[in-house]
XYZ file of C-alpha atoms in Angstrom:
692
model
C 62.630 63.536 109.273
C 65.889 61.371 108.476
C 68.480 61.039 110.447
C 71.145 63.676 110.225
C 74.414 63.404 108.234
C 77.622 63.139 110.133
C 79.222 65.830 110.588
C 82.252 66.502 108.126
C 85.441 68.020 108.970
C 86.650 70.824 107.364
C 89.764 72.926 106.171
C 88.875 76.216 105.640
C 92.307 77.221 104.200
C 92.494 80.511 105.968
C 96.273 80.804 105.277
C 95.650 80.942 101.426
C 92.165 81.979 100.933
C 92.734 85.442 103.204
C 96.462 86.073 100.906
C 94.147 85.886 97.683
C 91.151 87.727 99.398
C 93.249 90.888 100.706
C 92.011 89.852 104.096
C 95.459 88.427 105.426
C 95.167 91.547 108.181
C 91.963 90.250 109.952
C 92.546 88.580 113.304
C 90.016 86.185 113.411
C 89.920 82.255 113.387
C 86.730 82.864 110.862
C 87.391 82.229 107.262
C 86.700 85.789 105.920
C 86.366 86.642 101.964
C 85.336 88.831 99.656
C 82.228 88.524 97.115
C 82.505 87.802 93.173
C 85.629 85.708 93.895
C 86.234 82.145 94.575
C 87.550 80.469 97.796
C 89.020 77.208 98.166
C 87.880 74.599 101.406
C 88.693 70.914 101.830
C 86.469 68.794 103.734
C 85.612 65.060 104.341
C 83.020 62.751 106.245
C 81.107 62.401 102.836
C 80.528 58.933 101.849
C 78.573 60.159 98.082
C 80.117 60.817 94.668
C 81.266 64.374 95.395
C 78.585 65.309 92.192
C 75.492 64.154 94.472
C 76.798 66.702 97.174
C 74.699 70.559 97.284
C 75.445 73.606 99.130
C 73.253 75.810 100.740
C 74.607 79.326 101.854
C 72.511 81.561 104.097
C 72.305 84.478 106.291
C 70.525 86.922 108.158
C 67.789 85.652 110.546
C 65.062 84.360 107.809
C 67.415 82.593 105.218
C 65.343 83.003 101.750
C 66.212 82.372 98.086
C 63.994 86.093 97.164
C 65.857 87.855 99.424
C 68.912 86.838 97.825
C 70.549 85.724 101.609
C 70.096 81.829 100.719
C 71.743 80.164 97.752
C 71.753 76.427 96.827
C 74.084 75.458 94.326
C 75.607 71.954 93.031
C 78.982 70.821 91.707
C 79.157 72.691 87.918
C 82.263 72.559 85.709
C 82.096 76.456 85.548
C 82.198 79.612 87.551
C 79.181 80.961 87.169
C 79.128 85.180 86.983
C 75.856 86.054 88.379
C 74.734 83.461 91.152
C 76.630 80.947 93.992
C 78.758 78.146 92.496
C 80.764 75.231 93.279
C 83.790 73.723 90.823
C 85.513 71.062 91.631
C 88.989 70.949 92.221
C 90.441 67.642 93.440
C 89.305 64.309 95.601
C 91.115 61.827 97.220
C 89.878 58.581 98.590
C 88.379 60.583 101.829
C 88.632 64.259 101.003
C 87.184 66.187 98.500
C 88.472 69.985 97.720
C 85.472 72.417 96.007
C 85.963 76.462 95.283
C 83.133 77.932 95.814
C 82.352 81.830 94.433
C 79.608 84.017 95.450
C 78.747 86.814 92.902
C 79.874 90.067 92.863
C 76.339 91.901 94.269
C 75.904 89.297 97.080
C 74.690 89.908 100.405
C 77.378 90.895 102.522
C 77.700 89.872 106.727
C 78.049 86.261 108.186
C 77.171 83.037 106.435
C 76.621 79.769 107.269
C 77.612 77.009 105.007
C 76.031 73.323 104.900
C 76.333 70.130 101.935
C 73.916 68.170 101.501
C 74.247 65.002 99.498
C 71.188 64.623 97.158
C 70.884 61.045 96.734
C 69.932 60.749 100.834
C 67.115 62.515 100.522
C 65.912 61.736 103.556
C 68.932 63.531 105.751
C 69.413 67.114 106.628
C 71.936 69.377 105.678
C 75.467 68.925 107.839
C 76.941 72.045 108.815
C 80.318 72.959 107.418
C 80.593 75.825 109.808
C 80.528 80.097 109.055
C 81.998 82.438 107.197
C 82.398 86.195 106.524
C 81.504 87.731 103.030
C 82.503 91.664 102.592
C 83.255 93.570 99.776
C 85.594 93.481 97.146
C 86.652 96.384 95.464
C 89.362 94.452 93.997
C 86.874 92.389 91.743
C 85.142 95.105 88.745
C 82.061 93.360 88.691
C 81.465 95.200 92.139
C 79.710 98.127 92.855
C 82.960 99.283 94.817
C 85.520 98.369 92.270
C 88.635 100.966 92.766
C 90.505 100.157 89.705
C 93.785 101.949 91.178
C 96.073 98.936 93.369
C 97.476 101.883 95.067
C 94.312 103.523 96.533
C 92.941 100.445 97.356
C 95.844 99.764 99.584
C 95.213 103.082 101.165
C 91.267 103.266 101.602
C 90.754 99.486 102.610
C 93.972 98.192 103.830
C 95.322 101.230 105.475
C 95.089 101.442 109.260
C 96.675 104.788 110.227
C 95.438 108.013 108.664
C 96.026 111.482 109.399
C 92.634 114.246 109.777
C 93.053 117.680 109.474
C 91.820 120.151 111.589
C 92.644 123.857 112.560
C 91.278 126.511 110.757
C 91.657 127.861 106.716
C 94.394 129.716 108.090
C 96.801 127.515 109.940
C 95.517 123.902 109.211
C 96.892 121.026 111.190
C 96.883 117.332 110.560
C 96.892 114.977 113.272
C 97.215 110.749 113.270
C 94.529 108.729 113.808
C 94.656 104.748 114.276
C 91.790 103.332 112.196
C 92.383 99.449 113.516
C 89.619 98.248 110.852
C 91.401 94.512 111.680
C 92.235 94.550 115.346
C 90.948 91.871 117.337
C 87.130 91.910 117.531
C 86.476 94.973 115.093
C 84.475 92.988 112.547
C 82.536 91.369 114.691
C 81.217 95.174 116.161
C 80.877 96.174 112.449
C 78.664 93.063 112.107
C 76.682 93.850 115.147
C 76.590 97.492 114.807
C 74.262 96.611 111.223
C 71.640 94.376 113.529
C 71.195 97.262 115.687
C 69.933 99.729 113.313
C 66.578 101.004 113.583
C 66.189 99.063 110.006
C 67.274 95.816 111.179
C 65.076 96.032 114.388
C 61.668 97.319 112.111
C 62.222 94.570 109.600
C 65.444 92.104 110.260
C 64.543 90.331 106.740
C 64.064 93.185 104.401
C 67.287 95.095 105.572
C 69.670 91.986 105.812
C 68.133 91.568 101.956
C 69.769 94.637 101.164
C 73.101 94.611 102.666
C 74.592 94.350 99.042
C 74.275 97.352 98.272
C 76.935 100.136 99.216
C 74.474 102.982 99.476
C 72.160 101.852 101.609
C 74.903 100.650 103.800
C 76.395 103.616 103.851
C 73.796 105.631 105.047
C 72.403 102.682 107.539
C 75.930 103.332 109.233
C 76.049 107.048 108.979
C 73.063 106.798 111.752
C 74.288 104.192 113.258
C 77.895 105.900 114.427
C 76.307 108.995 115.893
C 74.262 107.660 119.482
C 70.570 109.904 117.953
C 67.916 107.910 117.561
C 68.885 104.276 117.363
C 71.720 104.189 120.727
C 74.397 104.062 117.992
C 78.386 104.296 118.913
C 79.222 108.298 119.402
C 77.284 110.722 121.392
C 78.067 114.053 120.430
C 79.117 117.385 122.741
C 79.783 120.577 121.433
C 79.483 122.398 125.180
C 83.157 122.622 125.977
C 82.556 120.506 129.078
C 82.935 116.700 128.666
C 84.131 115.522 132.564
C 81.292 113.266 132.460
C 82.947 111.170 129.431
C 86.547 111.948 127.674
C 86.641 114.739 125.644
C 86.613 114.121 121.866
C 90.338 115.425 120.993
C 91.700 112.986 123.625
C 90.669 109.903 121.335
C 93.595 108.534 119.289
C 91.736 105.753 117.436
C 88.684 104.034 116.535
C 89.454 100.285 118.449
C 88.890 101.816 122.042
C 85.436 103.750 120.985
C 84.084 100.297 119.214
C 85.551 98.632 122.392
C 83.759 100.644 124.530
C 80.650 100.576 122.800
C 80.335 96.461 122.975
C 81.927 96.134 126.380
C 79.151 98.735 128.032
C 76.525 96.399 126.701
C 76.020 99.233 123.247
C 75.721 102.107 124.909
C 76.913 105.240 123.431
C 80.566 106.257 123.858
C 80.818 109.816 125.334
C 81.820 112.121 123.581
C 82.549 112.720 119.909
C 82.664 115.928 117.995
C 83.095 115.730 113.875
C 86.145 113.838 113.480
C 85.531 110.959 115.981
C 82.434 110.690 113.879
C 84.002 110.230 110.358
C 86.761 108.330 111.863
C 84.696 105.537 113.027
C 82.475 105.977 110.001
C 86.200 105.373 108.102
C 87.348 102.319 110.155
C 83.562 100.440 109.850
C 83.175 101.119 105.746
C 87.031 100.013 105.437
C 86.526 96.703 107.518
C 83.245 96.245 105.588
C 85.246 96.774 102.372
C 84.351 99.850 100.929
C 87.105 102.137 99.841
C 86.406 105.070 102.567
C 88.270 108.680 103.598
C 88.017 110.991 105.768
C 87.677 114.923 104.576
C 88.058 118.062 105.886
C 85.674 121.206 104.650
C 87.494 124.347 106.111
C 84.989 127.343 107.157
C 82.197 124.403 106.880
C 78.589 126.169 106.574
C 75.591 124.508 108.865
C 73.140 125.828 106.767
C 70.036 124.631 109.034
C 66.722 126.039 107.224
C 67.494 124.848 103.655
C 67.998 128.524 101.981
C 72.195 128.196 101.164
C 72.798 130.942 103.105
C 74.131 131.196 106.500
C 72.985 134.494 109.346
C 75.471 135.250 112.100
C 74.230 137.981 114.622
C 76.612 139.905 116.636
C 75.281 142.777 119.200
C 76.638 146.144 119.549
C 80.191 145.388 121.360
C 80.994 142.756 118.707
C 80.200 139.597 120.373
C 79.386 136.352 117.967
C 75.663 135.902 119.416
C 74.871 132.099 119.775
C 71.043 132.414 118.277
C 70.947 131.197 115.144
C 70.560 127.583 113.807
C 72.828 128.147 110.869
C 76.379 128.506 112.052
C 80.027 128.486 109.848
C 82.193 126.139 111.388
C 86.385 126.327 111.569
C 86.263 123.053 110.274
C 83.873 119.727 109.800
C 85.028 116.316 109.103
C 82.894 113.652 106.656
C 83.498 111.016 104.438
C 83.639 110.242 101.600
C 83.029 106.240 100.022
C 83.794 105.079 96.444
C 81.382 102.746 95.260
C 78.890 103.238 91.681
C 75.278 105.019 91.607
C 73.406 102.484 89.377
C 70.040 104.410 90.721
C 71.759 107.840 89.343
C 73.699 106.881 86.370
C 77.081 106.761 85.765
C 78.598 110.031 85.679
C 77.683 109.914 89.343
C 79.729 107.314 90.444
C 82.961 107.426 92.162
C 83.362 109.435 95.702
C 79.849 109.584 97.638
C 79.549 111.856 100.491
C 78.689 110.609 103.637
C 78.402 112.072 107.153
C 77.512 110.544 110.409
C 77.750 113.434 112.539
C 73.996 114.579 113.755
C 73.630 117.729 112.302
C 70.405 117.834 111.037
C 67.759 114.849 110.183
C 67.315 113.902 106.927
C 64.520 110.945 106.433
C 63.283 111.666 109.947
C 66.801 110.426 111.603
C 69.976 112.036 112.014
C 71.756 110.338 109.107
C 73.394 111.938 105.291
C 74.156 110.801 102.375
C 75.507 108.913 99.799
C 75.228 112.424 98.157
C 77.073 112.411 95.134
C 79.979 114.379 94.857
C 79.987 115.132 91.324
C 76.282 116.120 91.800
C 77.577 118.537 94.028
C 79.694 119.782 92.121
C 77.254 120.311 89.183
C 74.432 121.803 91.670
C 71.965 118.761 90.749
C 70.741 119.198 94.381
C 67.632 117.543 93.698
C 69.580 113.797 93.446
C 69.203 111.418 96.377
C 70.841 111.611 99.077
C 70.938 115.204 101.099
C 72.729 117.085 98.207
C 70.994 120.303 98.993
C 72.935 120.139 102.825
C 76.564 119.143 101.561
C 76.363 121.810 98.309
C 75.118 124.292 101.532
C 78.410 123.092 103.606
C 80.965 124.055 100.327
C 79.263 126.745 99.116
C 76.155 128.695 101.181
C 76.942 132.447 101.257
C 77.200 134.084 104.389
C 75.242 136.998 106.077
C 76.457 139.286 109.235
C 74.503 140.977 111.011
C 74.380 143.566 113.671
C 70.869 143.303 116.111
C 69.785 144.686 118.513
C 68.814 142.737 121.726
C 66.787 145.270 123.208
C 64.421 146.293 120.133
C 65.071 142.698 118.312
C 66.337 145.014 115.125
C 68.336 144.000 112.817
C 71.336 145.561 110.396
C 72.933 143.680 107.384
C 76.779 144.551 108.147
C 77.940 142.637 105.349
C 77.468 139.341 102.777
C 80.339 137.093 101.444
C 79.546 134.706 98.546
C 83.116 133.408 98.760
C 84.181 132.657 102.343
C 82.765 128.664 102.378
C 83.999 125.956 101.588
C 88.191 126.050 101.591
C 90.877 124.217 101.231
C 88.924 120.871 101.476
C 91.594 118.240 102.558
C 92.635 114.644 102.658
C 95.362 112.501 103.116
C 97.692 111.298 100.091
C 97.322 107.779 99.048
C 100.627 105.924 100.012
C 102.179 109.458 102.098
C 101.794 111.858 105.270
C 100.573 114.434 103.404
C 97.594 116.901 103.036
C 96.027 117.299 99.398
C 93.844 119.382 98.641
C 90.294 118.454 97.020
C 88.186 121.642 97.106
C 88.164 121.916 93.066
C 86.379 118.172 92.932
C 83.692 120.539 94.788
C 82.859 122.876 93.029
C 84.324 125.697 90.128
C 86.668 127.896 91.183
C 85.805 130.710 93.326
C 84.250 133.805 92.052
C 84.323 132.528 88.397
C 80.764 132.406 86.333
C 80.752 129.134 86.223
C 80.623 128.780 90.121
C 78.126 131.557 90.027
C 75.994 129.795 87.308
C 75.740 126.374 89.378
C 74.565 128.887 92.946
C 71.636 129.774 90.552
C 71.310 126.812 89.202
C 70.991 125.510 92.834
C 68.980 127.599 94.009
C 66.582 127.664 90.844
C 65.805 123.781 91.819
C 65.383 123.934 95.349
C 62.786 126.009 94.664
C 64.601 129.447 95.834
C 65.142 131.484 93.068
C 62.300 134.083 92.449
C 61.081 133.325 95.958
C 60.604 136.121 97.772
C 62.169 135.700 101.440
C 61.037 138.426 104.611
C 64.603 137.420 106.466
C 66.929 138.286 103.545
C 68.542 141.471 102.909
C 67.394 144.239 100.680
C 69.409 144.564 97.327
C 69.867 148.297 99.281
C 71.498 146.547 101.773
C 73.354 144.100 99.749
C 74.768 146.790 97.880
C 75.853 149.224 100.441
C 79.384 149.899 100.585
C 81.849 150.296 103.866
C 83.341 153.426 104.246
C 86.677 151.396 106.084
C 87.852 148.151 105.773
C 89.888 145.888 108.478
C 91.599 142.866 109.054
C 93.274 141.537 111.973
C 97.110 140.286 111.525
C 98.851 137.555 113.237
C 102.353 139.023 114.593
C 103.481 135.948 115.764
C 103.274 132.417 116.083
C 99.951 131.687 118.623
C 101.071 128.898 121.290
C 99.134 128.234 124.634
C 100.822 129.226 127.322
C 101.900 132.098 125.863
C 100.205 135.885 125.792
C 98.932 136.171 121.808
C 99.193 139.613 120.046
C 97.641 140.401 117.201
C 97.611 143.594 114.903
C 94.288 145.478 113.877
C 94.864 147.393 110.777
C 91.808 149.910 109.532
C 91.916 151.580 106.611
C 89.917 154.943 105.685
C 88.875 154.046 102.373
C 87.183 157.531 101.713
C 88.703 160.774 101.317
C 87.055 162.647 104.088
C 87.901 162.133 108.135
C 86.601 158.838 109.743
C 85.804 158.667 113.897
C 85.244 155.001 114.206
C 84.365 153.405 117.617
C 85.824 150.098 117.989
C 84.402 147.277 119.758
C 86.700 144.404 120.345
C 85.931 141.229 122.215
C 87.354 137.556 122.261
C 85.993 134.619 123.169
C 87.249 131.106 123.669
C 85.094 128.976 121.119
C 84.925 125.272 120.290
C 85.943 124.684 116.670
C 82.303 125.204 115.620
C 82.683 128.986 116.685
C 80.363 128.239 119.522
C 81.170 131.066 122.164
C 82.233 129.586 125.318
C 83.549 132.041 127.691
C 84.362 135.948 126.813
C 88.417 136.061 127.877
C 88.970 139.980 126.504
C 87.373 143.288 125.953
C 88.410 146.487 124.890
C 87.011 149.268 123.114
C 88.317 152.584 121.579
C 87.894 155.322 119.217
C 89.979 156.190 116.410
C 90.155 158.901 114.110
C 91.167 158.179 110.327
C 92.130 161.192 107.984
C 91.503 160.820 103.972
C 92.700 157.490 102.807
C 94.675 156.969 105.912
C 95.644 153.551 107.723
C 95.992 152.816 111.024
C 97.356 149.365 112.681
C 96.664 148.832 116.428
C 98.513 146.260 118.514
C 96.390 144.107 120.737
C 97.747 141.762 123.236
C 95.743 139.117 125.405
C 98.341 137.793 128.296
C 98.042 133.739 128.758
C 96.807 134.621 132.398
C 93.606 135.789 130.856
C 92.509 133.202 128.828
C 94.095 130.200 130.611
C 91.163 129.190 132.499
C 88.850 129.454 129.699
C 90.218 127.502 126.787
C 88.602 124.836 125.123
C 90.216 121.898 124.224
C 89.726 122.584 120.799
C 92.394 125.700 121.500
C 90.341 127.969 119.243
C 89.811 132.065 120.509
C 87.725 134.128 118.065
C 88.391 137.668 117.952
C 86.205 140.266 116.503
C 85.862 143.827 116.167
C 82.592 145.901 115.501
C 83.327 148.852 114.002
C 81.046 151.918 114.429
C 81.446 154.552 111.471
C 80.032 158.117 112.568
C 77.551 158.782 109.465
C 78.040 155.043 108.229
C 77.601 151.068 108.015
C 79.554 149.091 110.783
C 82.243 147.235 109.403
C 82.984 143.685 110.912
C 86.399 142.614 111.428
C 86.691 139.003 113.051
C 89.383 136.408 112.954
C 88.830 132.765 114.043
C 92.831 131.765 115.958
C 93.561 127.890 116.473
C 96.794 127.774 118.532
C 99.743 125.441 118.800
C 100.202 122.727 121.608
C 103.670 122.863 122.404
C 105.441 120.232 120.825
C 106.203 117.289 122.339
C 108.795 114.521 120.813
C 108.971 111.029 119.825
C 112.708 108.766 119.283
C 112.932 104.907 118.934
C 116.454 103.979 120.206
C 117.674 102.028 117.668
C 116.559 99.409 115.214
C 113.158 98.438 115.194
C 112.931 94.656 114.648
C 109.731 92.324 114.830
C 109.464 90.543 117.692
C 112.784 92.048 119.688
C 112.568 94.564 122.460
C 112.792 98.239 121.669
C 113.033 101.249 123.619
C 111.302 104.288 122.416
C 111.670 108.134 124.186
C 108.576 110.488 124.945
C 110.117 114.363 125.417
C 107.998 116.839 126.522
C 109.555 120.575 128.373
C 106.949 122.256 129.837
C 107.076 126.019 128.618
C 105.522 127.895 131.047
C 105.931 129.427 134.376
C 104.323 127.712 136.612
C 104.302 123.897 137.280
C 102.071 121.406 135.556
C 100.334 118.431 137.434
C 98.194 115.579 136.233
C 100.514 114.102 133.420
C 99.060 111.253 131.550
C 100.756 109.815 128.335
C 98.984 107.714 126.324
C 100.599 105.476 123.068
C 98.790 103.202 120.696
C 100.287 101.706 117.591
C 99.055 98.780 115.723
C 101.524 95.744 115.609
C 103.678 97.831 117.604
C 101.758 97.151 120.574
C 98.679 95.103 121.727
C 95.874 98.034 122.990
C 96.877 101.448 124.962
C 99.510 102.151 127.140
C 99.139 104.676 129.531
C 102.039 106.377 131.800
C 101.133 108.746 134.425
C 104.235 110.794 134.428
C 105.113 113.224 137.721
C 104.535 116.936 138.087
C 106.493 118.956 135.592
C 108.374 122.015 137.061
C 108.278 125.527 135.407
C 110.537 125.091 131.873
C 111.567 121.587 133.087
C 111.880 118.986 130.496
C 110.612 115.078 131.155
C 112.165 112.133 129.216
C 109.656 109.196 129.749
C 110.714 105.267 127.765
C 108.865 102.276 127.449
C 109.637 99.280 125.839
C 108.029 97.576 122.184
C 107.875 94.777 120.829
C 106.780 95.124 117.704
C 105.095 92.169 115.634
C 104.956 92.168 112.210
C 107.456 94.006 110.072
C 106.859 96.992 107.454
C 106.448 100.700 108.494
C 103.979 101.671 111.704
C 102.780 103.993 113.057
C 102.953 105.373 116.777
C 100.464 107.769 117.933
C 101.090 109.579 121.350
C 98.881 111.471 122.850
C 100.096 114.267 126.463
C 97.596 115.867 128.853
C 97.939 117.589 132.097
C 96.146 120.515 133.706
C 97.170 123.196 131.605
C 97.717 121.494 128.221
C 94.947 119.345 126.628
C 96.061 116.249 124.206
C 99.136 117.046 122.681
C 99.179 114.757 120.184
C 102.266 113.645 117.245
C 102.977 110.203 115.521
C 105.785 108.614 114.241
C 106.189 105.851 111.220
C 108.450 103.135 112.961
C 109.927 101.168 109.881
C 109.995 97.484 111.378
C 112.717 95.146 109.921
C 113.038 91.296 109.836
């Protein structure tokens, strides 16, 4: 082997290239560009005429041309559409400027770039350094091409998001800092790919597939959860999080991803669905795949794939945690935007990915990409995991009365329009909620919607198959003698007594005697019962067609110790009607935290100090302790600010001031999380417009 070439010095034109490639927000000193688009470099140190230059771009552990992880290309007069190319821009006595283009389907990741002079065959290539190549939603040849500029801004470049939670009757949104351009996040995302099971099994093949957003989306849906692969976040739905951080305490993905790296890639404790979805949003936006979070209210977890969710209650009205199936108050997943060459153009566009470990797919906890159009049309035989996503928004519900002593179950009633309601996401360019339910299914109760449901059942082989666990037609057709509902009397707030009203109506023309067994349990947002907090029973006589109402009060003292950080309570009344079938009345309620207020005192100017005040009033009659304020916001402060606040007496107001020095102009979001021994994770955010 001949003499190594002298090391050329290179100018990566970081600023100009970043501006042209929409990568200016990355804080890295390494060139970061998008595929299918040219970038400029200038270097010196080659004595040869530029016509004799050959470039080598390579990525992965064993770069090769067949795997498309290595490209060798000389100077050409025009850009090639489907391969790497270099076009001469200018030359001077000792330097040369070159425009390098990658194909729109290039493998993404960190590349090594070298140059060789063809006349000196004996010399080995001289390294120019490394650069990072990402997906390019601004390029029409890319699988992730998104024609709408405002959507590209929101779903790739926006670092702030709003995630929706609560329940279908009471939706609340909270801010999240995706932070995909901050600090070391890009490197962490790249190392995540190199820690996947696929990479560990066969690194060469894995890297060669990294040109494909559907492949990467599926791999990352597995890597964001800790199951199977020591991924990023460990899930916990027990309501007890002492040996980690409560899932509702996080305000952004940055801290989670940094902690994962700092600990030597040990799973971060703990997450629930919105945490998995938010972290996956960060990673995919960082790599250039347009991505958003979606919240599905009354979301079915159909564990056995029969498009039916079975829930069981005992005679006292306790919701029994005995079935693998469940209906969550809400569930958050992701949609990513890319084409589906494997399915055909009508299935391109938004694709569902879900990093929450619910059911295995292909032997590991991963989910998607499932084409949203395929879900809407009931095409449940199409890749990947369409039946599971279809069930999340469409499953029928069966409510059973179960006797633990005999093992006998009796159908109380079935419903076909409970699941999949007010499906929500953040609006483009503003802090509002948008309803996307109609993109997932046809109107509830319409003939079209039922036809699609039947089509899906047929495709899954459920059409005519006898199911011994299913209710008989006779059970389904039986009609109750009474109806009931819970009404919320006033706003439900943590720290106050809860006032509800139970309405019972006799639907028949004769007298009905009803034994009503009522319970209230604190739950996590998946409706999994954690603690019983209240029970009562009453005997009611209803005259013909009569409606009666019964006020219910659950004192704060009863639920204060038992409430989970989700602030959710399930109230149930199981009504045993003499001579008739039992009637179940239930309601999931989400309690509001007390308010917290942020004020920016004066104008926020770039690189100038500004005061911020956070005001909280203790609304209860006892002192609150262990008060901690956590603040974060990209371009407003670095990292997370944590402030300990002295205990607050009953009804006392606290004012906490701190200083910010914003370092970038434009609209920025400040996120605040306040916790104490009586209130968990009170969140709010404020838009701060930073001027020059």
